[in-house]
Tab-separated table of C-alpha atoms and ligand atoms in Angstrom:
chain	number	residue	atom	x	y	z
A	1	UNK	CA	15.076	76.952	149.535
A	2	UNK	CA	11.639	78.156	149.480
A	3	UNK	CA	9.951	81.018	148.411
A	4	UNK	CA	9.912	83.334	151.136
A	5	UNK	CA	12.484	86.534	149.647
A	6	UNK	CA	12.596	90.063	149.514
A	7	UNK	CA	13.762	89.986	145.855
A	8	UNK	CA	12.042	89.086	143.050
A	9	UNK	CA	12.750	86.037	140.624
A	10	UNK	CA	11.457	86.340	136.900
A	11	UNK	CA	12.152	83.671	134.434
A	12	UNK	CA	12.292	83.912	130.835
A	13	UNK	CA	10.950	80.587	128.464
A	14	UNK	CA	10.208	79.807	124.756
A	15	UNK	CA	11.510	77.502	121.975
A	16	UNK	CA	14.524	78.623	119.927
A	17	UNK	CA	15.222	82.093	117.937
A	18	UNK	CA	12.362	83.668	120.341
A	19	UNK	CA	14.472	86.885	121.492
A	20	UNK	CA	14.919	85.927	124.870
A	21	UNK	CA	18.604	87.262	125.407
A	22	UNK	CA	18.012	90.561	123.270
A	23	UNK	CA	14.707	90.936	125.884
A	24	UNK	CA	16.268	89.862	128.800
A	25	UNK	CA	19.689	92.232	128.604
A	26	UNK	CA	16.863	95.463	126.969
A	27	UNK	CA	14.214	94.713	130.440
A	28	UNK	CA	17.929	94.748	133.005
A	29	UNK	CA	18.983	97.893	131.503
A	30	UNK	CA	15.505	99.236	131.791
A	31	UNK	CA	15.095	98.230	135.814
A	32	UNK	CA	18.811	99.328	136.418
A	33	UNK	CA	17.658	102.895	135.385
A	34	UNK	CA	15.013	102.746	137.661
A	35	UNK	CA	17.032	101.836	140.563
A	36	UNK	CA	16.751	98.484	141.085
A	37	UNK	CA	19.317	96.275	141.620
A	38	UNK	CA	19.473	93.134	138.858
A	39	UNK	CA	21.418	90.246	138.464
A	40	UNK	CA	20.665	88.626	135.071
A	41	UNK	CA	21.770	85.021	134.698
A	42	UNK	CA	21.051	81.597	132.685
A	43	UNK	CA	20.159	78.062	132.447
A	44	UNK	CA	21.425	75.510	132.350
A	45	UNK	CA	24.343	77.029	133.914
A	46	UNK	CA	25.169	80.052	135.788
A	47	UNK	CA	27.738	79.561	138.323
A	48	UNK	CA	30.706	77.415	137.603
A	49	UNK	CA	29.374	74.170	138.235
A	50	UNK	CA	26.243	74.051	136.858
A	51	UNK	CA	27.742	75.477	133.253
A	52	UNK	CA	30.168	72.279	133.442
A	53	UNK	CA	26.406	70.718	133.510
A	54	UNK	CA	25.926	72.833	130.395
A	55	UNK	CA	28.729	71.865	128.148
A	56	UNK	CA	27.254	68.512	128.239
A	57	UNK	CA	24.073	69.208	127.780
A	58	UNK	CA	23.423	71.319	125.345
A	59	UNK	CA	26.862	71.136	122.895
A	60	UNK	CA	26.992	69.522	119.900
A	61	UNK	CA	29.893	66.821	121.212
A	62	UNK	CA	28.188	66.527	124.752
A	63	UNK	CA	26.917	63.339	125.024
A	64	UNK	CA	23.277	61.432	123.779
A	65	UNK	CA	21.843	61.335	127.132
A	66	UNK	CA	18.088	59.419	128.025
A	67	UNK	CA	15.355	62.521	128.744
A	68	UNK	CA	15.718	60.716	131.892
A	69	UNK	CA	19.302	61.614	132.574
A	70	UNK	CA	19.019	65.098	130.910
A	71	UNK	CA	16.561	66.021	134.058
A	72	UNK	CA	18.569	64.507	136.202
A	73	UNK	CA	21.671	66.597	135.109
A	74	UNK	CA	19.417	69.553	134.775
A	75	UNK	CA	18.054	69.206	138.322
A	76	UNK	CA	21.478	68.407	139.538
A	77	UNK	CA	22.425	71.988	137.793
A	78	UNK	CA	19.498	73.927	139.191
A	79	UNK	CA	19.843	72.627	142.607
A	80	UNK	CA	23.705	74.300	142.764
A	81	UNK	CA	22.443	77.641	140.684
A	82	UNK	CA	19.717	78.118	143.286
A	83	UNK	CA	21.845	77.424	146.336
A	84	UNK	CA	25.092	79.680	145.064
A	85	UNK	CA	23.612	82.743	142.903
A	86	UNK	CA	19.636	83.076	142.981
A	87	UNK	CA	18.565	82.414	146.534
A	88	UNK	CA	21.384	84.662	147.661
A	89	UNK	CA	20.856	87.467	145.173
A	90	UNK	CA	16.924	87.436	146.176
A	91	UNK	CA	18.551	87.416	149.970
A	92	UNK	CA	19.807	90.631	149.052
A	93	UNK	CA	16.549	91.820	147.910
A	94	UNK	CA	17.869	91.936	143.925
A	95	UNK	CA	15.813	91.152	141.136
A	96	UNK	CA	16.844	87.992	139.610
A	97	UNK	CA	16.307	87.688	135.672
A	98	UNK	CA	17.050	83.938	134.343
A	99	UNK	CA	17.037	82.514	130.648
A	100	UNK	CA	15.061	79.546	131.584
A	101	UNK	CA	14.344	77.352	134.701
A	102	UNK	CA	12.344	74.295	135.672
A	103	UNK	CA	9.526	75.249	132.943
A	104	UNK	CA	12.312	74.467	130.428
A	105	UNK	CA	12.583	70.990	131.443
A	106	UNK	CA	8.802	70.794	131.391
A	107	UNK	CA	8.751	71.937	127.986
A	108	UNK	CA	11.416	70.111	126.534
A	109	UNK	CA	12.218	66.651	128.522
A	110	UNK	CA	8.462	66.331	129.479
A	111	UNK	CA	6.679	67.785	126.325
A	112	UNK	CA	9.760	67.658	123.288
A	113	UNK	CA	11.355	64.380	124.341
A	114	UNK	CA	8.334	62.283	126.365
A	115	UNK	CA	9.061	61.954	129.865
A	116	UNK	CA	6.747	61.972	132.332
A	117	UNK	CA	5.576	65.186	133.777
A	118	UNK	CA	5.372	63.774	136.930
A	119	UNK	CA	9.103	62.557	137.314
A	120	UNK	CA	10.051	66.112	136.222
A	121	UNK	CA	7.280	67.229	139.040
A	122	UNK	CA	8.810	65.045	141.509
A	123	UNK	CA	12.852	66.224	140.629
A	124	UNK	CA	11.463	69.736	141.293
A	125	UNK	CA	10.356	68.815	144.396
A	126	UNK	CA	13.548	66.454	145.314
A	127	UNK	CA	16.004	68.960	144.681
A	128	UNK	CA	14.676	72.621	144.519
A	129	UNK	CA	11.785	72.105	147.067
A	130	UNK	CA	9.432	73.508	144.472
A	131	UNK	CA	11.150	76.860	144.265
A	132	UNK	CA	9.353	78.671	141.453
A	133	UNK	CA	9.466	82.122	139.664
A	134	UNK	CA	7.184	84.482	140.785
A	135	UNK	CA	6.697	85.778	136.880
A	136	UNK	CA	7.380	83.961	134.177
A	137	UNK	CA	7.490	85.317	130.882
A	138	UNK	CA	7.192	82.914	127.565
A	139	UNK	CA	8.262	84.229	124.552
A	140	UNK	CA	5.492	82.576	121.772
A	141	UNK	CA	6.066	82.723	118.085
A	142	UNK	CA	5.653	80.523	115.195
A	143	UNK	CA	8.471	77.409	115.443
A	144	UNK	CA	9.528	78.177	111.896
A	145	UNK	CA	9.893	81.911	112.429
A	146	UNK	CA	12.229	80.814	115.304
A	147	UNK	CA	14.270	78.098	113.938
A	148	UNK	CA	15.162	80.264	111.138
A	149	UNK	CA	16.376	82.715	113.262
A	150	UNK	CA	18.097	80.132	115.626
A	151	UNK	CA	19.882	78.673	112.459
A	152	UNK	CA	21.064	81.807	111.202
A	153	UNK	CA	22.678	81.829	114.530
A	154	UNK	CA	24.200	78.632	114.306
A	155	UNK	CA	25.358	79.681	110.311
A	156	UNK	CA	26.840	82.926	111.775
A	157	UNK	CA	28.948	81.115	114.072
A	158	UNK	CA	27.680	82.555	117.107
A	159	UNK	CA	27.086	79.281	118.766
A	160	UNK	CA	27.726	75.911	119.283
A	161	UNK	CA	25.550	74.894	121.408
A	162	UNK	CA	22.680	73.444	118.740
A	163	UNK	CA	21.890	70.099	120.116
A	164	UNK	CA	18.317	71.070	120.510
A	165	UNK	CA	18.274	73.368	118.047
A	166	UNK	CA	18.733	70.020	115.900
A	167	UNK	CA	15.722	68.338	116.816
A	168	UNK	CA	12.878	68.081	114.326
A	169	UNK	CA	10.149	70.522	113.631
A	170	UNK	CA	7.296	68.235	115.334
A	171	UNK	CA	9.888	68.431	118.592
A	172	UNK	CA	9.455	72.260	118.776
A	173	UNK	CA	6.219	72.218	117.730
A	174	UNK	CA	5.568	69.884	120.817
A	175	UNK	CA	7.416	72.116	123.317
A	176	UNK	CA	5.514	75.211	121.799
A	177	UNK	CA	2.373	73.367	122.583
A	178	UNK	CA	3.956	72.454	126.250
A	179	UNK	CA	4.540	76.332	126.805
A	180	UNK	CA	0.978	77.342	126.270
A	181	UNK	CA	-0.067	74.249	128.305
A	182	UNK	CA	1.488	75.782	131.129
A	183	UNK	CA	0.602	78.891	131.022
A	184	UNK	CA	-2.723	78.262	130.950
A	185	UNK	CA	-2.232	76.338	134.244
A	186	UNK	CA	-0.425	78.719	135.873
A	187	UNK	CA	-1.893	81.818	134.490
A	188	UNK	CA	-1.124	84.250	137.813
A	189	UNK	CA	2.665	83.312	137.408
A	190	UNK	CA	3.165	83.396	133.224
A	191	UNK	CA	2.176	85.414	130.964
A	192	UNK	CA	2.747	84.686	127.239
A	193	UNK	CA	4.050	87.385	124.695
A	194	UNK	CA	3.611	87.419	121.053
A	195	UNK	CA	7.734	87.178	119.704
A	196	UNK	CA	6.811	87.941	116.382
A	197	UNK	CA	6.979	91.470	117.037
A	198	UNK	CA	9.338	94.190	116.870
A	199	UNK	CA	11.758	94.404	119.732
A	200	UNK	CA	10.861	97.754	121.150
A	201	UNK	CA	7.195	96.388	120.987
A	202	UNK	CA	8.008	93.511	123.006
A	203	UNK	CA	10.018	95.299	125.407
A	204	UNK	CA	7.694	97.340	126.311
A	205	UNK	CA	5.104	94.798	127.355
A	206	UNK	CA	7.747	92.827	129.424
A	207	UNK	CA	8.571	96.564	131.438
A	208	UNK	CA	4.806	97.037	131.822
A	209	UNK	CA	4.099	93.242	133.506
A	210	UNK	CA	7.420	93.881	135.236
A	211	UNK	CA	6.907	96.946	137.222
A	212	UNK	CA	3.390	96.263	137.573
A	213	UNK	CA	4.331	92.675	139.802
A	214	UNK	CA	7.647	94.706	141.338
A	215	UNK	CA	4.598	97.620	142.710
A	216	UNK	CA	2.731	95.289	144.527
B	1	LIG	P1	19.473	78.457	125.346
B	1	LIG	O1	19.830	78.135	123.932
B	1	LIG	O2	18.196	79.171	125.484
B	1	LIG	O3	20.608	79.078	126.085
B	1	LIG	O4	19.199	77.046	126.085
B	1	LIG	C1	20.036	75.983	125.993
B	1	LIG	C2	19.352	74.743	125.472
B	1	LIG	O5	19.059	73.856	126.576
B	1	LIG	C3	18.046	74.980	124.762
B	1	LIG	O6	18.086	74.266	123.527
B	1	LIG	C4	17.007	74.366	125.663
B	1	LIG	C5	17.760	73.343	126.481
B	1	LIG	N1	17.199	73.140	127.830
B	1	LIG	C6	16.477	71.988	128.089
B	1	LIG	O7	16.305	71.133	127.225
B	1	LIG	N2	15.940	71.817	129.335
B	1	LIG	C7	16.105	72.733	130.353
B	1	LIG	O8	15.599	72.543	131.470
B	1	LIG	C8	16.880	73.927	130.055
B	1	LIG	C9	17.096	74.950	131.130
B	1	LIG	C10	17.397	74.090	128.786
């Protein structure tokens, strides 16, 4: 696993209710048009045995696990997504779009829930060999905007899967912080976008930095 490809990998990251799966199905369609060939996909999860990983991660009945362990299960997902559908779909020279991937972890193990950067450093290198994106887009709003959003979600009965969603307001406000933190270290790779506008708005910025890094 490394980062020598002919495709390209983009990941998408922010805190709950930020648009990311409207964005990320509107930016496919858009590249599809154009000719390219896409395969859109998610974390955790993603191929059969990493969304096994999933279930018990992120669902309501799945378990209390230690930050510790939930990197450790998230790692142990990653490693088998990589390996089975994105390395072998940027083989192919396809552009891979994924709802979330190690910055996730970073955000909300490291920043939401404490642990220490480094051990989710050091798991990155362990089991993905530092594979990265090579764009990274973080959807940024306000954490209340998003929660509300996220809950009317949850009150809809679209999902189950709220055992983040759950945590307390300083919690997202932490991983919001934990974003920005690493986009400002990694400026060439993410690029933040302001969420709390309308969809076709937002859209059209994520085409723009899109094609832009797919011309080069
Ligand atoms: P989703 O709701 O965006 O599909 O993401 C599932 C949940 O899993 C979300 O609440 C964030 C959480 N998550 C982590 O805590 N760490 C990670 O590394 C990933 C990929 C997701």
């Amino acid at each position: 696993m490394n980062n020598e490809k002919k495709g390209v990998f983009i990941s998408f990251e922010g805190g709950e209710g930020t648009g990311k799966t409207t964005q990320i199905a509107l930016l496919a369609d858009s590249l599809q048009k154009k000719g390219y060939e896409v395969a859109v996909t998610r974390e955790p999860g993603g191929t059969p045995e990493a969304e096994k990983i999933r279930d018990l991660l992120v669902q309501r009945e799945g378990g209390d696990w230690t930050p510790m362990a939930e990197s450790l299960l998230l790692f142990a997902a990653r490693n088998m997504h990589v390996k089975d559908l994105i390395a072998p779909a940027l083989a192919e020279g396809k552009v891979v779009i994924c709802d979330r991937f190690t910055d996730s972890t970073r955000a909300y193990q490291s920043y939401g829930r404490g642990l220490d950067r480094n051990i989710v450093e050091g798991l990155n290198n362990l089991s993905l060999n530092g594979f990265s994106p090579s764009l990274t887009f973080i959807l940024d709003m306000p954490v209340e905007q998003g929660l509300m959003r996220a809950e009317k979600r949850l009150a809809d009965n679209l999902s189950q899967e709220d055992r983040f969603e759950r945590m307390d307001v300083e919690f997202h406000e932490r991983l919001r912080r934990g974003y920005l933190e690493i986009a400002e270290q990694e400026p060439g790779r993410c690029h933040v976008i302001n969420a709390g506008r309308s969809v076709a708005e937002i859209a059209e910025d994520l085409e723009r930095v899109t094609l832009e890094k797919l011309n080069v």
